[in-house]
Amino acid sequence: MFELMKLPFKDNALAPVVSAETISFHYAKHHQAYVDKVNELIAGTEFQNMSLEEIIERTFDKPEYLALYNNAGQVFNHNVYWNSIGFGERIDAELETKIKEHFETRDALRQKIIDEAVKFFGSGWIWLVEGAGGKLSVLATRNGDTPLVLGYKPLLNVDVWEHAYYLDYQNRRKDYVEAFVTQLLKI
Ligand code: MN
């Protein structure tokens, strides 16, 4: 059985970039619903004692497990999302060096994430990932897909499902992404 992770901040701590009302739906309703669905789907099955990552890897690209794959992916992706939020504290020195090596500046990386998020069509996620040989890159995944199954180590993400911003920004995804990436994203 999985439990909804604890938020590493108070529900009003992200305002005005992300309101407490958005958190109340996004975390307490959407994220909770993915956790509940995974628990329902794994009960009494071969998956019930596996880690989330293992479930995702074992159900990837298997049509008979599509619902479990999608919901487990969404639990994992939201866990990464809430942990991608910082409050301007210094980032890990090793990560900072790697960002400079791959993107030259942190602002250039921020802009790349914003650009990818704005042009991404539909529901999904924009990620900073680490690939073979420690290479950093920015990529997008659709719906509940995660970079884990593509062989990347996810470092952080931005949720671009409408439920992440609609209450605060309605259809203005660009405004949400710019505010989120420049003010909250831990890079
Ligand atoms: Mn979400």
JSON list of C-alpha atoms and ligand atoms in Angstrom, two decimals:
[
{"chain": "A", "resi": 1, "resn": "MET", "atom": "CA", "xyz": [0.00, 0.00, 0.00]},
{"chain": "A", "resi": 2, "resn": "PHE", "atom": "CA", "xyz": [1.18, 3.45, -0.85]},
{"chain": "A", "resi": 3, "resn": "GLU", "atom": "CA", "xyz": [0.51, 6.62, 1.11]},
{"chain": "A", "resi": 4, "resn": "LEU", "atom": "CA", "xyz": [0.25, 10.12, -0.22]},
{"chain": "A", "resi": 5, "resn": "MET", "atom": "CA", "xyz": [3.62, 11.78, 0.44]},
{"chain": "A", "resi": 6, "resn": "LYS", "atom": "CA", "xyz": [3.72, 14.64, 2.92]},
{"chain": "A", "resi": 7, "resn": "LEU", "atom": "CA", "xyz": [4.06, 18.05, 1.31]},
{"chain": "A", "resi": 8, "resn": "PRO", "atom": "CA", "xyz": [7.44, 19.59, 2.16]},
{"chain": "A", "resi": 9, "resn": "PHE", "atom": "CA", "xyz": [5.78, 23.00, 2.71]},
{"chain": "A", "resi": 10, "resn": "LYS", "atom": "CA", "xyz": [2.50, 24.50, 3.93]},
{"chain": "A", "resi": 11, "resn": "ASP", "atom": "CA", "xyz": [-0.39, 24.67, 1.47]},
{"chain": "A", "resi": 12, "resn": "ASN", "atom": "CA", "xyz": [-0.28, 28.48, 1.38]},
{"chain": "A", "resi": 13, "resn": "ALA", "atom": "CA", "xyz": [3.52, 28.71, 1.06]},
{"chain": "A", "resi": 14, "resn": "LEU", "atom": "CA", "xyz": [3.56, 28.95, -2.74]},
{"chain": "A", "resi": 15, "resn": "ALA", "atom": "CA", "xyz": [1.08, 31.81, -3.15]},
{"chain": "A", "resi": 16, "resn": "PRO", "atom": "CA", "xyz": [0.67, 33.78, -5.29]},
{"chain": "A", "resi": 17, "resn": "VAL", "atom": "CA", "xyz": [2.51, 31.57, -7.81]},
{"chain": "A", "resi": 18, "resn": "VAL", "atom": "CA", "xyz": [0.42, 28.55, -6.80]},
{"chain": "A", "resi": 19, "resn": "SER", "atom": "CA", "xyz": [-2.54, 29.26, -4.51]},
{"chain": "A", "resi": 20, "resn": "ALA", "atom": "CA", "xyz": [-3.60, 27.22, -1.50]},
{"chain": "A", "resi": 21, "resn": "GLU", "atom": "CA", "xyz": [-6.81, 26.48, -3.40]},
{"chain": "A", "resi": 22, "resn": "THR", "atom": "CA", "xyz": [-4.84, 24.91, -6.26]},
{"chain": "A", "resi": 23, "resn": "ILE", "atom": "CA", "xyz": [-2.82, 22.85, -3.76]},
{"chain": "A", "resi": 24, "resn": "SER", "atom": "CA", "xyz": [-6.04, 21.70, -2.11]},
{"chain": "A", "resi": 25, "resn": "PHE", "atom": "CA", "xyz": [-7.22, 20.23, -5.39]},
{"chain": "A", "resi": 26, "resn": "HIS", "atom": "CA", "xyz": [-3.91, 19.28, -6.96]},
{"chain": "A", "resi": 27, "resn": "TYR", "atom": "CA", "xyz": [-2.38, 17.57, -3.95]},
{"chain": "A", "resi": 28, "resn": "ALA", "atom": "CA", "xyz": [-5.33, 16.57, -1.79]},
{"chain": "A", "resi": 29, "resn": "LYS", "atom": "CA", "xyz": [-7.64, 15.49, -4.63]},
{"chain": "A", "resi": 30, "resn": "HIS", "atom": "CA", "xyz": [-5.69, 14.66, -7.81]},
{"chain": "A", "resi": 31, "resn": "HIS", "atom": "CA", "xyz": [-2.50, 13.26, -6.28]},
{"chain": "A", "resi": 32, "resn": "GLN", "atom": "CA", "xyz": [-4.51, 11.43, -3.61]},
{"chain": "A", "resi": 33, "resn": "ALA", "atom": "CA", "xyz": [-6.76, 9.92, -6.27]},
{"chain": "A", "resi": 34, "resn": "TYR", "atom": "CA", "xyz": [-3.75, 8.49, -8.15]},
{"chain": "A", "resi": 35, "resn": "VAL", "atom": "CA", "xyz": [-2.46, 6.94, -4.91]},
{"chain": "A", "resi": 36, "resn": "ASP", "atom": "CA", "xyz": [-5.89, 5.46, -4.12]},
{"chain": "A", "resi": 37, "resn": "LYS", "atom": "CA", "xyz": [-6.23, 4.03, -7.63]},
{"chain": "A", "resi": 38, "resn": "VAL", "atom": "CA", "xyz": [-2.79, 2.38, -7.48]},
{"chain": "A", "resi": 39, "resn": "ASN", "atom": "CA", "xyz": [-3.67, 0.79, -4.14]},
{"chain": "A", "resi": 40, "resn": "GLU", "atom": "CA", "xyz": [-6.96, -0.48, -5.54]},
{"chain": "A", "resi": 41, "resn": "LEU", "atom": "CA", "xyz": [-5.25, -1.94, -8.63]},
{"chain": "A", "resi": 42, "resn": "ILE", "atom": "CA", "xyz": [-2.37, -3.67, -6.83]},
{"chain": "A", "resi": 43, "resn": "ALA", "atom": "CA", "xyz": [-4.40, -5.22, -3.99]},
{"chain": "A", "resi": 44, "resn": "GLY", "atom": "CA", "xyz": [-3.93, -8.98, -4.04]},
{"chain": "A", "resi": 45, "resn": "THR", "atom": "CA", "xyz": [-1.73, -8.93, -7.15]},
{"chain": "A", "resi": 46, "resn": "GLU", "atom": "CA", "xyz": [1.94, -9.61, -7.91]},
{"chain": "A", "resi": 47, "resn": "PHE", "atom": "CA", "xyz": [2.50, -5.83, -7.70]},
{"chain": "A", "resi": 48, "resn": "GLN", "atom": "CA", "xyz": [1.37, -5.30, -4.12]},
{"chain": "A", "resi": 49, "resn": "ASN", "atom": "CA", "xyz": [4.81, -5.36, -2.49]},
{"chain": "A", "resi": 50, "resn": "MET", "atom": "CA", "xyz": [6.75, -3.63, -5.25]},
{"chain": "A", "resi": 51, "resn": "SER", "atom": "CA", "xyz": [8.15, -0.12, -5.24]},
{"chain": "A", "resi": 52, "resn": "LEU", "atom": "CA", "xyz": [6.51, 2.49, -7.41]},
{"chain": "A", "resi": 53, "resn": "GLU", "atom": "CA", "xyz": [9.50, 2.49, -9.75]},
{"chain": "A", "resi": 54, "resn": "GLU", "atom": "CA", "xyz": [9.32, -1.27, -10.13]},
{"chain": "A", "resi": 55, "resn": "ILE", "atom": "CA", "xyz": [5.60, -1.17, -10.88]},
{"chain": "A", "resi": 56, "resn": "ILE", "atom": "CA", "xyz": [6.18, 1.49, -13.52]},
{"chain": "A", "resi": 57, "resn": "GLU", "atom": "CA", "xyz": [8.96, -0.47, -15.18]},
{"chain": "A", "resi": 58, "resn": "ARG", "atom": "CA", "xyz": [7.04, -3.75, -15.15]},
{"chain": "A", "resi": 59, "resn": "THR", "atom": "CA", "xyz": [3.79, -2.30, -16.53]},
{"chain": "A", "resi": 60, "resn": "PHE", "atom": "CA", "xyz": [5.39, -0.06, -19.18]},
{"chain": "A", "resi": 61, "resn": "ASP", "atom": "CA", "xyz": [4.13, -0.78, -22.69]},
{"chain": "A", "resi": 62, "resn": "LYS", "atom": "CA", "xyz": [1.79, -3.54, -21.52]},
{"chain": "A", "resi": 63, "resn": "PRO", "atom": "CA", "xyz": [-1.76, -2.71, -22.60]},
{"chain": "A", "resi": 64, "resn": "GLU", "atom": "CA", "xyz": [-3.28, -5.03, -19.99]},
{"chain": "A", "resi": 65, "resn": "TYR", "atom": "CA", "xyz": [-1.69, -2.93, -17.22]},
{"chain": "A", "resi": 66, "resn": "LEU", "atom": "CA", "xyz": [-2.30, 0.49, -18.74]},
{"chain": "A", "resi": 67, "resn": "ALA", "atom": "CA", "xyz": [-4.43, 1.83, -15.87]},
{"chain": "A", "resi": 68, "resn": "LEU", "atom": "CA", "xyz": [-1.86, 0.77, -13.26]},
{"chain": "A", "resi": 69, "resn": "TYR", "atom": "CA", "xyz": [1.02, 2.15, -15.35]},
{"chain": "A", "resi": 70, "resn": "ASN", "atom": "CA", "xyz": [-0.69, 5.52, -15.78]},
{"chain": "A", "resi": 71, "resn": "ASN", "atom": "CA", "xyz": [-1.68, 5.88, -12.14]},
{"chain": "A", "resi": 72, "resn": "ALA", "atom": "CA", "xyz": [1.66, 4.69, -10.75]},
{"chain": "A", "resi": 73, "resn": "GLY", "atom": "CA", "xyz": [3.41, 7.08, -13.14]},
{"chain": "A", "resi": 74, "resn": "GLN", "atom": "CA", "xyz": [1.25, 9.93, -11.93]},
{"chain": "A", "resi": 75, "resn": "VAL", "atom": "CA", "xyz": [2.01, 9.16, -8.26]},
{"chain": "A", "resi": 76, "resn": "PHE", "atom": "CA", "xyz": [5.73, 9.11, -9.05]},
{"chain": "A", "resi": 77, "resn": "ASN", "atom": "CA", "xyz": [5.59, 12.26, -11.20]},
{"chain": "A", "resi": 78, "resn": "HIS", "atom": "CA", "xyz": [3.73, 14.23, -8.54]},
{"chain": "A", "resi": 79, "resn": "ASN", "atom": "CA", "xyz": [6.19, 13.07, -5.86]},
{"chain": "A", "resi": 80, "resn": "VAL", "atom": "CA", "xyz": [8.96, 14.56, -8.02]},
{"chain": "A", "resi": 81, "resn": "TYR", "atom": "CA", "xyz": [6.92, 17.73, -8.65]},
{"chain": "A", "resi": 82, "resn": "TRP", "atom": "CA", "xyz": [6.36, 18.66, -5.01]},
{"chain": "A", "resi": 83, "resn": "ASN", "atom": "CA", "xyz": [10.02, 17.98, -4.31]},
{"chain": "A", "resi": 84, "resn": "SER", "atom": "CA", "xyz": [11.06, 20.18, -7.24]},
{"chain": "A", "resi": 85, "resn": "ILE", "atom": "CA", "xyz": [9.81, 23.25, -5.43]},
{"chain": "A", "resi": 86, "resn": "GLY", "atom": "CA", "xyz": [12.29, 25.38, -3.54]},
{"chain": "A", "resi": 87, "resn": "PHE", "atom": "CA", "xyz": [12.35, 28.81, -2.05]},
{"chain": "A", "resi": 88, "resn": "GLY", "atom": "CA", "xyz": [15.49, 30.32, -3.47]},
{"chain": "A", "resi": 89, "resn": "GLU", "atom": "CA", "xyz": [17.90, 28.27, -1.37]},
{"chain": "A", "resi": 90, "resn": "ARG", "atom": "CA", "xyz": [21.28, 27.34, -2.83]},
{"chain": "A", "resi": 91, "resn": "ILE", "atom": "CA", "xyz": [21.15, 24.28, -5.01]},
{"chain": "A", "resi": 92, "resn": "ASP", "atom": "CA", "xyz": [23.48, 21.37, -4.71]},
{"chain": "A", "resi": 93, "resn": "ALA", "atom": "CA", "xyz": [26.97, 22.46, -5.88]},
{"chain": "A", "resi": 94, "resn": "GLU", "atom": "CA", "xyz": [27.42, 19.37, -8.05]},
{"chain": "A", "resi": 95, "resn": "LEU", "atom": "CA", "xyz": [24.14, 20.04, -9.84]},
{"chain": "A", "resi": 96, "resn": "GLU", "atom": "CA", "xyz": [25.04, 23.69, -10.30]},
{"chain": "A", "resi": 97, "resn": "THR", "atom": "CA", "xyz": [28.32, 22.70, -11.96]},
{"chain": "A", "resi": 98, "resn": "LYS", "atom": "CA", "xyz": [26.52, 20.26, -14.26]},
{"chain": "A", "resi": 99, "resn": "ILE", "atom": "CA", "xyz": [23.90, 22.86, -15.19]},
{"chain": "A", "resi": 100, "resn": "LYS", "atom": "CA", "xyz": [26.65, 25.29, -16.15]},
{"chain": "A", "resi": 101, "resn": "GLU", "atom": "CA", "xyz": [28.39, 22.60, -18.16]},
{"chain": "A", "resi": 102, "resn": "HIS", "atom": "CA", "xyz": [25.25, 21.66, -20.14]},
{"chain": "A", "resi": 103, "resn": "PHE", "atom": "CA", "xyz": [23.25, 24.89, -20.33]},
{"chain": "A", "resi": 104, "resn": "GLU", "atom": "CA", "xyz": [25.88, 27.58, -19.54]},
{"chain": "A", "resi": 105, "resn": "THR", "atom": "CA", "xyz": [23.66, 29.40, -17.04]},
{"chain": "A", "resi": 106, "resn": "ARG", "atom": "CA", "xyz": [20.76, 28.60, -14.76]},
{"chain": "A", "resi": 107, "resn": "ASP", "atom": "CA", "xyz": [18.71, 31.27, -16.55]},
{"chain": "A", "resi": 108, "resn": "ALA", "atom": "CA", "xyz": [19.33, 29.52, -19.87]},
{"chain": "A", "resi": 109, "resn": "LEU", "atom": "CA", "xyz": [18.07, 26.26, -18.37]},
{"chain": "A", "resi": 110, "resn": "ARG", "atom": "CA", "xyz": [15.02, 28.04, -16.93]},
{"chain": "A", "resi": 111, "resn": "GLN", "atom": "CA", "xyz": [14.25, 29.52, -20.35]},
{"chain": "A", "resi": 112, "resn": "LYS", "atom": "CA", "xyz": [14.61, 26.13, -22.04]},
{"chain": "A", "resi": 113, "resn": "ILE", "atom": "CA", "xyz": [12.14, 24.56, -19.58]},
{"chain": "A", "resi": 114, "resn": "ILE", "atom": "CA", "xyz": [9.71, 27.46, -20.11]},
{"chain": "A", "resi": 115, "resn": "ASP", "atom": "CA", "xyz": [9.97, 27.16, -23.91]},
{"chain": "A", "resi": 116, "resn": "GLU", "atom": "CA", "xyz": [9.39, 23.39, -23.83]},
{"chain": "A", "resi": 117, "resn": "ALA", "atom": "CA", "xyz": [6.40, 23.82, -21.50]},
{"chain": "A", "resi": 118, "resn": "VAL", "atom": "CA", "xyz": [4.78, 26.52, -23.62]},
{"chain": "A", "resi": 119, "resn": "LYS", "atom": "CA", "xyz": [5.08, 24.57, -26.87]},
{"chain": "A", "resi": 120, "resn": "PHE", "atom": "CA", "xyz": [4.05, 21.22, -25.36]},
{"chain": "A", "resi": 121, "resn": "PHE", "atom": "CA", "xyz": [0.60, 20.19, -26.59]},
{"chain": "A", "resi": 122, "resn": "GLY", "atom": "CA", "xyz": [-1.83, 18.55, -24.18]},
{"chain": "A", "resi": 123, "resn": "SER", "atom": "CA", "xyz": [-1.28, 17.07, -20.71]},
{"chain": "A", "resi": 124, "resn": "GLY", "atom": "CA", "xyz": [2.16, 16.10, -19.53]},
{"chain": "A", "resi": 125, "resn": "TRP", "atom": "CA", "xyz": [5.40, 16.96, -17.84]},
{"chain": "A", "resi": 126, "resn": "ILE", "atom": "CA", "xyz": [8.61, 18.86, -18.59]},
{"chain": "A", "resi": 127, "resn": "TRP", "atom": "CA", "xyz": [11.68, 17.33, -16.96]},
{"chain": "A", "resi": 128, "resn": "LEU", "atom": "CA", "xyz": [15.29, 17.98, -16.17]},
{"chain": "A", "resi": 129, "resn": "VAL", "atom": "CA", "xyz": [16.86, 14.53, -16.40]},
{"chain": "A", "resi": 130, "resn": "GLU", "atom": "CA", "xyz": [20.26, 12.93, -16.14]},
{"chain": "A", "resi": 131, "resn": "GLY", "atom": "CA", "xyz": [21.19, 10.40, -18.81]},
{"chain": "A", "resi": 132, "resn": "ALA", "atom": "CA", "xyz": [24.13, 8.15, -19.57]},
{"chain": "A", "resi": 133, "resn": "GLY", "atom": "CA", "xyz": [27.46, 9.60, -18.54]},
{"chain": "A", "resi": 134, "resn": "GLY", "atom": "CA", "xyz": [25.78, 12.21, -16.35]},
{"chain": "A", "resi": 135, "resn": "LYS", "atom": "CA", "xyz": [24.48, 14.19, -19.31]},
{"chain": "A", "resi": 136, "resn": "LEU", "atom": "CA", "xyz": [21.68, 16.59, -18.38]},
{"chain": "A", "resi": 137, "resn": "SER", "atom": "CA", "xyz": [18.79, 17.28, -20.71]},
{"chain": "A", "resi": 138, "resn": "VAL", "atom": "CA", "xyz": [15.29, 18.74, -20.78]},
{"chain": "A", "resi": 139, "resn": "LEU", "atom": "CA", "xyz": [12.54, 16.53, -22.13]},
{"chain": "A", "resi": 140, "resn": "ALA", "atom": "CA", "xyz": [8.77, 16.24, -22.14]},
{"chain": "A", "resi": 141, "resn": "THR", "atom": "CA", "xyz": [6.59, 13.22, -21.37]},
{"chain": "A", "resi": 142, "resn": "ARG", "atom": "CA", "xyz": [2.89, 12.79, -22.12]},
{"chain": "A", "resi": 143, "resn": "ASN", "atom": "CA", "xyz": [0.11, 12.06, -19.65]},
{"chain": "A", "resi": 144, "resn": "GLY", "atom": "CA", "xyz": [1.47, 9.72, -16.94]},
{"chain": "A", "resi": 145, "resn": "ASP", "atom": "CA", "xyz": [4.70, 8.79, -18.72]},
{"chain": "A", "resi": 146, "resn": "THR", "atom": "CA", "xyz": [7.94, 9.16, -16.81]},
{"chain": "A", "resi": 147, "resn": "PRO", "atom": "CA", "xyz": [11.56, 9.37, -18.00]},
{"chain": "A", "resi": 148, "resn": "LEU", "atom": "CA", "xyz": [12.38, 6.31, -15.85]},
{"chain": "A", "resi": 149, "resn": "VAL", "atom": "CA", "xyz": [11.22, 3.98, -18.61]},
{"chain": "A", "resi": 150, "resn": "LEU", "atom": "CA", "xyz": [13.33, 5.86, -21.16]},
{"chain": "A", "resi": 151, "resn": "GLY", "atom": "CA", "xyz": [16.49, 5.19, -19.16]},
{"chain": "A", "resi": 152, "resn": "TYR", "atom": "CA", "xyz": [16.84, 8.61, -17.56]},
{"chain": "A", "resi": 153, "resn": "LYS", "atom": "CA", "xyz": [17.15, 9.61, -13.94]},
{"chain": "A", "resi": 154, "resn": "PRO", "atom": "CA", "xyz": [14.50, 12.28, -13.24]},
{"chain": "A", "resi": 155, "resn": "LEU", "atom": "CA", "xyz": [15.90, 15.27, -11.33]},
{"chain": "A", "resi": 156, "resn": "LEU", "atom": "CA", "xyz": [12.92, 17.63, -11.31]},
{"chain": "A", "resi": 157, "resn": "ASN", "atom": "CA", "xyz": [9.80, 18.44, -13.27]},
{"chain": "A", "resi": 158, "resn": "VAL", "atom": "CA", "xyz": [7.06, 20.90, -14.05]},
{"chain": "A", "resi": 159, "resn": "ASP", "atom": "CA", "xyz": [3.47, 19.69, -14.22]},
{"chain": "A", "resi": 160, "resn": "VAL", "atom": "CA", "xyz": [1.76, 21.07, -17.31]},
{"chain": "A", "resi": 161, "resn": "TRP", "atom": "CA", "xyz": [-1.56, 19.29, -16.84]},
{"chain": "A", "resi": 162, "resn": "GLU", "atom": "CA", "xyz": [-4.28, 21.96, -16.70]},
{"chain": "A", "resi": 163, "resn": "HIS", "atom": "CA", "xyz": [-5.19, 20.90, -13.14]},
{"chain": "A", "resi": 164, "resn": "ALA", "atom": "CA", "xyz": [-1.80, 22.29, -12.04]},
{"chain": "A", "resi": 165, "resn": "TYR", "atom": "CA", "xyz": [-2.71, 25.88, -12.97]},
{"chain": "A", "resi": 166, "resn": "TYR", "atom": "CA", "xyz": [-6.28, 26.30, -14.16]},
{"chain": "A", "resi": 167, "resn": "LEU", "atom": "CA", "xyz": [-7.72, 27.75, -10.93]},
{"chain": "A", "resi": 168, "resn": "ASP", "atom": "CA", "xyz": [-4.99, 30.40, -10.78]},
{"chain": "A", "resi": 169, "resn": "TYR", "atom": "CA", "xyz": [-4.20, 31.07, -14.43]},
{"chain": "A", "resi": 170, "resn": "GLN", "atom": "CA", "xyz": [-7.12, 29.58, -16.42]},
{"chain": "A", "resi": 171, "resn": "ASN", "atom": "CA", "xyz": [-5.78, 28.96, -19.94]},
{"chain": "A", "resi": 172, "resn": "ARG", "atom": "CA", "xyz": [-2.59, 31.03, -19.47]},
{"chain": "A", "resi": 173, "resn": "ARG", "atom": "CA", "xyz": [-0.09, 28.19, -19.23]},
{"chain": "A", "resi": 174, "resn": "LYS", "atom": "CA", "xyz": [2.80, 30.51, -20.15]},
{"chain": "A", "resi": 175, "resn": "ASP", "atom": "CA", "xyz": [2.10, 32.77, -17.14]},
{"chain": "A", "resi": 176, "resn": "TYR", "atom": "CA", "xyz": [2.01, 29.76, -14.80]},
{"chain": "A", "resi": 177, "resn": "VAL", "atom": "CA", "xyz": [5.16, 28.21, -16.22]},
{"chain": "A", "resi": 178, "resn": "GLU", "atom": "CA", "xyz": [7.13, 31.45, -16.17]},
{"chain": "A", "resi": 179, "resn": "ALA", "atom": "CA", "xyz": [6.16, 32.19, -12.57]},
{"chain": "A", "resi": 180, "resn": "PHE", "atom": "CA", "xyz": [6.71, 28.61, -11.43]},
{"chain": "A", "resi": 181, "resn": "VAL", "atom": "CA", "xyz": [10.07, 28.13, -13.13]},
{"chain": "A", "resi": 182, "resn": "THR", "atom": "CA", "xyz": [11.54, 31.50, -12.19]},
{"chain": "A", "resi": 183, "resn": "GLN", "atom": "CA", "xyz": [10.21, 31.67, -8.62]},
{"chain": "A", "resi": 184, "resn": "LEU", "atom": "CA", "xyz": [9.77, 28.12, -7.34]},
{"chain": "A", "resi": 185, "resn": "LEU", "atom": "CA", "xyz": [11.69, 25.57, -9.36]},
{"chain": "A", "resi": 186, "resn": "LYS", "atom": "CA", "xyz": [14.73, 24.28, -7.47]},
{"chain": "A", "resi": 187, "resn": "ILE", "atom": "CA", "xyz": [17.48, 25.02, -10.02]},
{"chain": "B", "resi": 1, "resn": "MN", "atom": "MN", "xyz": [-0.74, 17.23, -11.53]}
]
